[in-house]
mmCIF file of C-alpha atoms in Angstrom:
data_model
loop_
_atom_site.group_PDB
_atom_site.id
_atom_site.type_symbol
_atom_site.label_atom_id
_atom_site.label_comp_id
_atom_site.label_asym_id
_atom_site.label_seq_id
_atom_site.Cartn_x
_atom_site.Cartn_y
_atom_site.Cartn_z
ATOM 1 C CA UNK A 1 31.840 -15.305 -7.818
ATOM 2 C CA UNK A 2 28.192 -15.844 -8.565
ATOM 3 C CA UNK A 3 26.206 -13.208 -10.458
ATOM 4 C CA UNK A 4 23.415 -13.350 -7.877
ATOM 5 C CA UNK A 5 22.679 -14.814 -4.473
ATOM 6 C CA UNK A 6 21.091 -18.257 -4.851
ATOM 7 C CA UNK A 7 17.684 -18.870 -3.310
ATOM 8 C CA UNK A 8 18.146 -21.082 -0.273
ATOM 9 C CA UNK A 9 14.451 -21.240 0.505
ATOM 10 C CA UNK A 10 11.598 -22.579 -1.644
ATOM 11 C CA UNK A 11 10.074 -19.914 -3.952
ATOM 12 C CA UNK A 12 6.740 -19.972 -2.079
ATOM 13 C CA UNK A 13 8.354 -19.442 1.349
ATOM 14 C CA UNK A 14 7.222 -16.157 2.940
ATOM 15 C CA UNK A 15 10.754 -14.779 3.185
ATOM 16 C CA UNK A 16 11.422 -15.544 -0.497
ATOM 17 C CA UNK A 17 8.159 -13.868 -1.482
ATOM 18 C CA UNK A 18 8.991 -10.789 0.599
ATOM 19 C CA UNK A 19 12.477 -10.652 -0.913
ATOM 20 C CA UNK A 20 10.971 -10.825 -4.399
ATOM 21 C CA UNK A 21 8.448 -8.081 -3.599
ATOM 22 C CA UNK A 22 11.090 -5.758 -2.134
ATOM 23 C CA UNK A 23 13.637 -6.285 -4.903
ATOM 24 C CA UNK A 24 11.330 -6.553 -7.910
ATOM 25 C CA UNK A 25 7.874 -5.174 -7.348
ATOM 26 C CA UNK A 26 8.637 -2.182 -5.117
ATOM 27 C CA UNK A 27 12.082 -1.342 -6.511
ATOM 28 C CA UNK A 28 11.945 1.849 -8.548
ATOM 29 C CA UNK A 29 14.082 4.895 -8.982
ATOM 30 C CA UNK A 30 11.592 6.956 -10.931
ATOM 31 C CA UNK A 31 8.046 6.575 -9.615
ATOM 32 C CA UNK A 32 5.827 5.504 -6.791
ATOM 33 C CA UNK A 33 2.222 4.483 -6.801
ATOM 34 C CA UNK A 34 0.213 5.969 -3.960
ATOM 35 C CA UNK A 35 -3.365 5.271 -2.926
ATOM 36 C CA UNK A 36 -5.205 7.853 -0.849
ATOM 37 C CA UNK A 37 -8.271 6.605 0.988
ATOM 38 C CA UNK A 38 -10.876 8.531 2.938
ATOM 39 C CA UNK A 39 -13.686 7.237 5.116
ATOM 40 C CA UNK A 40 -11.802 4.310 6.625
ATOM 41 C CA UNK A 41 -11.170 4.176 10.387
ATOM 42 C CA UNK A 42 -8.844 1.226 10.199
ATOM 43 C CA UNK A 43 -8.439 -2.375 9.112
ATOM 44 C CA UNK A 44 -10.007 -5.343 10.866
ATOM 45 C CA UNK A 45 -7.270 -7.970 10.858
ATOM 46 C CA UNK A 46 -9.053 -10.541 12.986
ATOM 47 C CA UNK A 47 -8.557 -13.966 11.461
ATOM 48 C CA UNK A 48 -5.794 -12.762 9.122
ATOM 49 C CA UNK A 49 -2.615 -14.846 8.926
ATOM 50 C CA UNK A 50 0.221 -12.474 9.912
ATOM 51 C CA UNK A 51 2.587 -14.418 7.633
ATOM 52 C CA UNK A 52 0.445 -13.834 4.542
ATOM 53 C CA UNK A 53 1.414 -10.352 3.333
ATOM 54 C CA UNK A 54 -1.140 -10.511 0.487
ATOM 55 C CA UNK A 55 -4.077 -10.635 2.923
ATOM 56 C CA UNK A 56 -4.644 -7.374 4.759
ATOM 57 C CA UNK A 57 -8.074 -7.693 6.339
ATOM 58 C CA UNK A 58 -11.316 -5.797 5.895
ATOM 59 C CA UNK A 59 -11.836 -2.016 6.059
ATOM 60 C CA UNK A 60 -13.613 -0.551 9.073
ATOM 61 C CA UNK A 61 -15.694 2.311 7.722
ATOM 62 C CA UNK A 62 -15.845 5.647 9.518
ATOM 63 C CA UNK A 63 -19.537 6.287 10.270
ATOM 64 C CA UNK A 64 -18.871 10.050 10.563
ATOM 65 C CA UNK A 65 -17.292 10.380 7.100
ATOM 66 C CA UNK A 66 -19.568 12.201 4.675
ATOM 67 C CA UNK A 67 -18.371 12.646 1.086
ATOM 68 C CA UNK A 68 -21.369 14.879 0.360
ATOM 69 C CA UNK A 69 -20.169 17.699 2.646
ATOM 70 C CA UNK A 70 -18.592 20.593 0.701
ATOM 71 C CA UNK A 71 -15.762 20.883 3.243
ATOM 72 C CA UNK A 72 -14.932 17.175 2.775
ATOM 73 C CA UNK A 73 -14.802 17.579 -0.988
ATOM 74 C CA UNK A 74 -12.650 20.722 -0.700
ATOM 75 C CA UNK A 75 -10.239 18.920 1.618
ATOM 76 C CA UNK A 76 -9.911 15.958 -0.754
ATOM 77 C CA UNK A 77 -9.359 18.281 -3.707
ATOM 78 C CA UNK A 78 -6.681 20.217 -1.780
ATOM 79 C CA UNK A 79 -4.834 17.058 -0.742
ATOM 80 C CA UNK A 80 -4.923 15.635 -4.274
ATOM 81 C CA UNK A 81 -3.562 18.901 -5.693
ATOM 82 C CA UNK A 82 -0.725 18.905 -3.138
ATOM 83 C CA UNK A 83 0.164 15.279 -3.842
ATOM 84 C CA UNK A 84 0.320 15.878 -7.594
ATOM 85 C CA UNK A 85 2.823 18.706 -7.145
ATOM 86 C CA UNK A 86 5.153 16.841 -4.725
ATOM 87 C CA UNK A 87 8.643 15.956 -5.883
ATOM 88 C CA UNK A 88 11.002 13.734 -3.978
#
């Protein structure tokens, strides 16, 4: 028996790249990297190739988001504190 499954697709094929990402880049038993973002309504994906997982689009900014408001800053501080104490 082989030690590993041979690649049947070229290395730059989307499925091979996804397989690499899932089994190498995102595989971890001990940690996760998380990004928290505020002030973004969504992502504009117009013109983005759905097969290119490295291209996500452009942020659509929330015009009502105001980082200067004390309640916004308190909320962000609370969420960050909660995230830092989470254990899976």
